[in-house]
Amino acid sequence: NAGVTQTPKFQVLKTGQSMTLQCAQDMNHNSMYWYRQDPGMGLRLIYYSASEGTTDKGEVPNGYNVSRLNKREFSLRLESAAPSQTSVYFCASRDVWTGELFFGEGSRLTVL
Amino acid sequence: KQEVTQIPAALSVPEGENLVLNCSFTDSAIYNLQWFRQDPGKGLTSLLLIQSSQREQTSGRLNASLDKSSGRSTLYIAASQPGDSATYLCAVNSGNTPLVFGKGTRLSVIA
């Protein structure tokens, strides 16, 4: 009963390095989301994918790219990491029938 | 644009007390509202989902109510325990757009 799985759980990068956060869900959900969470800022939407083959920008998309690889997987890429991207990143998927949102455990990223 | 507010930002209560957490939203045209719990360093766990046609949902010691016309939802926790200490977030679903989250209420239950 995995739900939403994110990898890696922790990562330290140097400024300018690139990396990809992976997310997979096994609930056959169409919609998937990437959020970041920072102290005092709450959850902010980076990108989302309403269905396989589509992606849309959220509130804070600058510096990120996404790929909806298939229905199960939605990855988030930082092409040139900056200290301002130090955060906890959460992936989520949504049940289209009930509207319920399910989250992964998060990925803690530190950019030095 | 939908905005979601949770007041207070932090709350401390003695063990055993019944308590109410508040969530307000600006646009009453919602499909549903979801309450989450987040423990430090962890992800968000769904607690209750209330559809727009419902007035309340219950799970164990938790009861969530929804008043669309006034733009408010409350999460009632009965007989609070130290294990209830966490941050509680509400999120509003207004259709095929992404959910809008409040910033949460950090609850501490003191033994």
GROMACS .gro file of C-alpha atoms in nm:
model
  223
    1ASN     CA    1   0.000   0.000   0.000
    2ALA     CA    2   0.267   0.251  -0.113
    3GLY     CA    3   0.048   0.551  -0.213
    4VAL     CA    4   0.276   0.837  -0.322
    5THR     CA    5   0.649   0.766  -0.317
    6GLN     CA    6   0.917   1.035  -0.346
    7THR     CA    7   1.291   0.996  -0.397
    8PRO     CA    8   1.535   1.103  -0.270
    9LYS     CA    9   1.427   1.190   0.084
   10PHE     CA   10   1.731   1.411   0.144
   11GLN     CA   11   1.971   1.586  -0.092
   12VAL     CA   12   2.245   1.845  -0.059
   13LEU     CA   13   2.349   2.036  -0.371
   14LYS     CA   14   2.595   2.309  -0.451
   15THR     CA   15   2.477   2.621  -0.628
   16GLY     CA   16   2.452   2.558  -1.000
   17GLN     CA   17   2.416   2.182  -0.979
   18SER     CA   18   2.115   2.008  -1.128
   19MET     CA   19   1.898   1.731  -0.995
   20THR     CA   20   1.564   1.559  -1.044
   21LEU     CA   21   1.311   1.471  -0.776
   22GLN     CA   22   1.112   1.162  -0.860
   23CYS     CA   23   0.751   1.093  -0.768
   24ALA     CA   24   0.535   0.790  -0.835
   25GLN     CA   25   0.182   0.700  -0.730
   26ASP     CA   26   0.010   0.363  -0.746
   27MET     CA   27  -0.351   0.480  -0.703
   28ASN     CA   28  -0.424   0.532  -1.074
   29HIS     CA   29  -0.481   0.906  -1.018
   30ASN     CA   30  -0.489   1.141  -1.315
   31SER     CA   31  -0.379   1.458  -1.134
   32MET     CA   32  -0.038   1.505  -0.976
   33TYR     CA   33   0.125   1.805  -0.806
   34TRP     CA   34   0.456   1.940  -0.683
   35TYR     CA   35   0.460   2.175  -0.381
   36ARG     CA   36   0.732   2.337  -0.180
   37GLN     CA   37   0.697   2.417   0.190
   38ASP     CA   38   0.896   2.688   0.362
   39PRO     CA   39   0.865   2.823   0.718
   40GLY     CA   40   0.607   3.100   0.735
   41MET     CA   41   0.514   3.059   0.366
   42GLY     CA   42   0.293   2.753   0.383
   43LEU     CA   43   0.256   2.518   0.089
   44ARG     CA   44   0.311   2.672  -0.251
   45LEU     CA   45   0.229   2.500  -0.577
   46ILE     CA   46   0.518   2.472  -0.824
   47TYR     CA   47   0.370   2.274  -1.111
   48TYR     CA   48   0.084   2.035  -1.163
   49SER     CA   49  -0.036   1.783  -1.419
   50ALA     CA   50  -0.410   1.742  -1.457
   51SER     CA   51  -0.364   1.431  -1.670
   52GLU     CA   52  -0.098   1.233  -1.850
   53GLY     CA   53   0.061   1.448  -2.119
   54THR     CA   54  -0.030   1.786  -1.967
   55THR     CA   55   0.154   2.014  -1.727
   56ASP     CA   56   0.075   2.361  -1.595
   57LYS     CA   57   0.255   2.623  -1.391
   58GLY     CA   58   0.156   2.689  -1.037
   59GLU     CA   59   0.234   2.980  -0.807
   60VAL     CA   60   0.617   2.951  -0.806
   61PRO     CA   61   0.740   2.776  -1.125
   62ASN     CA   62   1.056   2.977  -1.193
   63GLY     CA   63   1.373   2.767  -1.179
   64TYR     CA   64   1.189   2.436  -1.216
   65ASN     CA   65   1.081   2.202  -1.493
   66VAL     CA   66   0.855   1.900  -1.479
   67SER     CA   67   0.789   1.587  -1.678
   68ARG     CA   68   0.480   1.370  -1.661
   69LEU     CA   69   0.651   1.054  -1.775
   70ASN     CA   70   0.337   0.840  -1.765
   71LYS     CA   71   0.026   0.819  -1.551
   72ARG     CA   72   0.222   0.699  -1.248
   73GLU     CA   73   0.526   0.926  -1.253
   74PHE     CA   74   0.576   1.303  -1.227
   75SER     CA   75   0.929   1.437  -1.189
   76LEU     CA   76   1.056   1.780  -1.086
   77ARG     CA   77   1.389   1.905  -1.219
   78LEU     CA   78   1.612   2.185  -1.094
   79GLU     CA   79   1.841   2.278  -1.382
   80SER     CA   80   2.070   2.514  -1.192
   81ALA     CA   81   2.003   2.502  -0.820
   82ALA     CA   82   2.006   2.823  -0.614
   83PRO     CA   83   2.011   2.868  -0.233
   84SER     CA   84   1.655   3.007  -0.258
   85GLN     CA   85   1.543   2.659  -0.365
   86THR     CA   86   1.639   2.514  -0.027
   87SER     CA   87   1.306   2.374   0.088
   88VAL     CA   88   1.098   2.067   0.153
   89TYR     CA   89   0.933   1.941  -0.164
   90PHE     CA   90   0.611   1.743  -0.161
   91CYS     CA   91   0.451   1.546  -0.439
   92ALA     CA   92   0.077   1.475  -0.428
   93SER     CA   93  -0.187   1.304  -0.637
   94ARG     CA   94  -0.561   1.355  -0.640
   95ASP     CA   95  -0.853   1.115  -0.672
   96VAL     CA   96  -1.070   1.267  -0.947
   97TRP     CA   97  -1.387   1.108  -0.807
   98THR     CA   98  -1.367   1.224  -0.446
   99GLY     CA   99  -1.126   1.516  -0.487
  100GLU     CA  100  -0.913   1.379  -0.203
  101LEU     CA  101  -0.544   1.470  -0.215
  102PHE     CA  102  -0.270   1.230  -0.107
  103PHE     CA  103   0.085   1.338  -0.024
  104GLY     CA  104   0.425   1.177  -0.030
  105GLU     CA  105   0.663   1.196   0.267
  106GLY     CA  106   0.861   1.485   0.122
  107SER     CA  107   1.213   1.549  -0.008
  108ARG     CA  108   1.440   1.780   0.191
  109LEU     CA  109   1.670   1.976  -0.038
  110THR     CA  110   1.954   2.198   0.076
  111VAL     CA  111   2.140   2.414  -0.174
  112LEU     CA  112   2.471   2.551  -0.048
  113LYS     CA  113  -0.901   3.427  -0.628
  114GLN     CA  114  -0.969   3.183  -0.345
  115GLU     CA  115  -0.791   3.259  -0.019
  116VAL     CA  116  -0.785   3.032   0.285
  117THR     CA  117  -0.710   3.157   0.635
  118GLN     CA  118  -0.650   2.959   0.953
  119ILE     CA  119  -0.666   3.129   1.289
  120PRO     CA  120  -0.497   3.099   1.531
  121ALA     CA  121  -0.155   3.018   1.388
  122ALA     CA  122  -0.065   2.835   1.709
  123LEU     CA  123  -0.262   2.693   2.000
  124SER     CA  124  -0.160   2.530   2.326
  125VAL     CA  125  -0.411   2.340   2.540
  126PRO     CA  126  -0.398   2.103   2.840
  127GLU     CA  127  -0.458   1.736   2.782
  128GLY     CA  128  -0.825   1.633   2.790
  129GLU     CA  129  -0.961   1.963   2.663
  130ASN     CA  130  -1.201   1.977   2.370
  131LEU     CA  131  -1.085   2.224   2.106
  132VAL     CA  132  -1.187   2.383   1.777
  133LEU     CA  133  -0.962   2.478   1.487
  134ASN     CA  134  -1.092   2.730   1.237
  135CYS     CA  135  -1.063   2.760   0.860
  136SER     CA  136  -1.219   3.036   0.651
  137PHE     CA  137  -1.231   3.080   0.273
  138THR     CA  138  -1.328   3.373   0.055
  139ASP     CA  139  -1.513   3.205  -0.234
  140SER     CA  140  -1.806   2.987  -0.130
  141ALA     CA  141  -1.821   2.808  -0.468
  142ILE     CA  142  -1.628   2.503  -0.354
  143TYR     CA  143  -1.650   2.133  -0.433
  144ASN     CA  144  -1.503   2.008  -0.110
  145LEU     CA  145  -1.275   2.092   0.181
  146GLN     CA  146  -1.005   1.868   0.321
  147TRP     CA  147  -0.834   1.871   0.661
  148PHE     CA  148  -0.478   1.742   0.696
  149ARG     CA  149  -0.241   1.670   0.979
  150GLN     CA  150   0.134   1.724   0.952
  151ASP     CA  151   0.382   1.598   1.210
  152PRO     CA  152   0.726   1.765   1.226
  153GLY     CA  153   0.948   1.650   0.941
  154LYS     CA  154   0.671   1.445   0.785
  155GLY     CA  155   0.427   1.466   0.497
  156LEU     CA  156   0.061   1.563   0.514
  157THR     CA  157  -0.190   1.301   0.621
  158SER     CA  158  -0.552   1.337   0.516
  159LEU     CA  159  -0.789   1.346   0.813
  160LEU     CA  160  -1.131   1.432   0.675
  161LEU     CA  161  -1.283   1.531   0.343
  162ILE     CA  162  -1.615   1.715   0.336
  163GLN     CA  163  -1.801   1.740   0.008
  164SER     CA  164  -1.988   2.064  -0.062
  165SER     CA  165  -2.322   1.886  -0.018
  166GLN     CA  166  -2.227   1.768   0.332
  167ARG     CA  167  -2.244   1.960   0.658
  168GLU     CA  168  -2.002   1.747   0.857
  169GLN     CA  169  -1.777   1.442   0.868
  170THR     CA  170  -1.660   1.242   1.167
  171SER     CA  171  -1.366   1.014   1.228
  172GLY     CA  172  -1.309   0.894   1.583
  173ARG     CA  173  -1.251   1.198   1.806
  174LEU     CA  174  -1.245   1.433   1.507
  175ASN     CA  175  -1.544   1.614   1.365
  176ALA     CA  176  -1.524   1.857   1.075
  177SER     CA  177  -1.808   2.088   0.981
  178LEU     CA  178  -1.865   2.299   0.672
  179ASP     CA  179  -2.074   2.613   0.627
  180LYS     CA  180  -2.034   2.715   0.264
  181SER     CA  181  -2.253   3.022   0.285
  182SER     CA  182  -2.038   3.177   0.555
  183GLY     CA  183  -1.712   3.046   0.411
  184ARG     CA  184  -1.611   2.855   0.722
  185SER     CA  185  -1.508   2.512   0.838
  186THR     CA  186  -1.418   2.393   1.185
  187LEU     CA  187  -1.225   2.089   1.303
  188TYR     CA  188  -1.338   1.976   1.648
  189ILE     CA  189  -1.104   1.752   1.847
  190ALA     CA  190  -1.258   1.586   2.150
  191ALA     CA  191  -1.063   1.491   2.462
  192SER     CA  192  -0.729   1.606   2.324
  193GLN     CA  193  -0.415   1.397   2.382
  194PRO     CA  194  -0.043   1.479   2.358
  195GLY     CA  195  -0.036   1.261   2.044
  196ASP     CA  196  -0.266   1.513   1.876
  197SER     CA  197   0.017   1.768   1.878
  198ALA     CA  198   0.085   1.855   1.514
  199THR     CA  199   0.010   2.118   1.253
  200TYR     CA  200  -0.340   2.104   1.107
  201LEU     CA  201  -0.404   2.241   0.759
  202CYS     CA  202  -0.722   2.290   0.563
  203ALA     CA  203  -0.745   2.302   0.186
  204VAL     CA  204  -1.027   2.406  -0.043
  205ASN     CA  205  -1.109   2.247  -0.378
  206SER     CA  206  -1.292   2.480  -0.616
  207GLY     CA  207  -1.309   2.241  -0.911
  208ASN     CA  208  -1.047   2.129  -1.160
  209THR     CA  209  -0.801   2.384  -1.028
  210PRO     CA  210  -0.543   2.288  -0.765
  211LEU     CA  211  -0.638   2.299  -0.400
  212VAL     CA  212  -0.577   2.618  -0.207
  213PHE     CA  213  -0.419   2.568   0.135
  214GLY     CA  214  -0.424   2.764   0.457
  215LYS     CA  215  -0.099   2.811   0.644
  216GLY     CA  216  -0.207   2.582   0.924
  217THR     CA  217  -0.259   2.588   1.300
  218ARG     CA  218   0.021   2.443   1.513
  219LEU     CA  219  -0.138   2.257   1.804
  220SER     CA  220   0.041   2.161   2.124
  221VAL     CA  221  -0.139   1.943   2.376
  222ILE     CA  222   0.033   1.959   2.713
  223ALA     CA  223   0.027   1.653   2.940
   0.00000   0.00000   0.00000
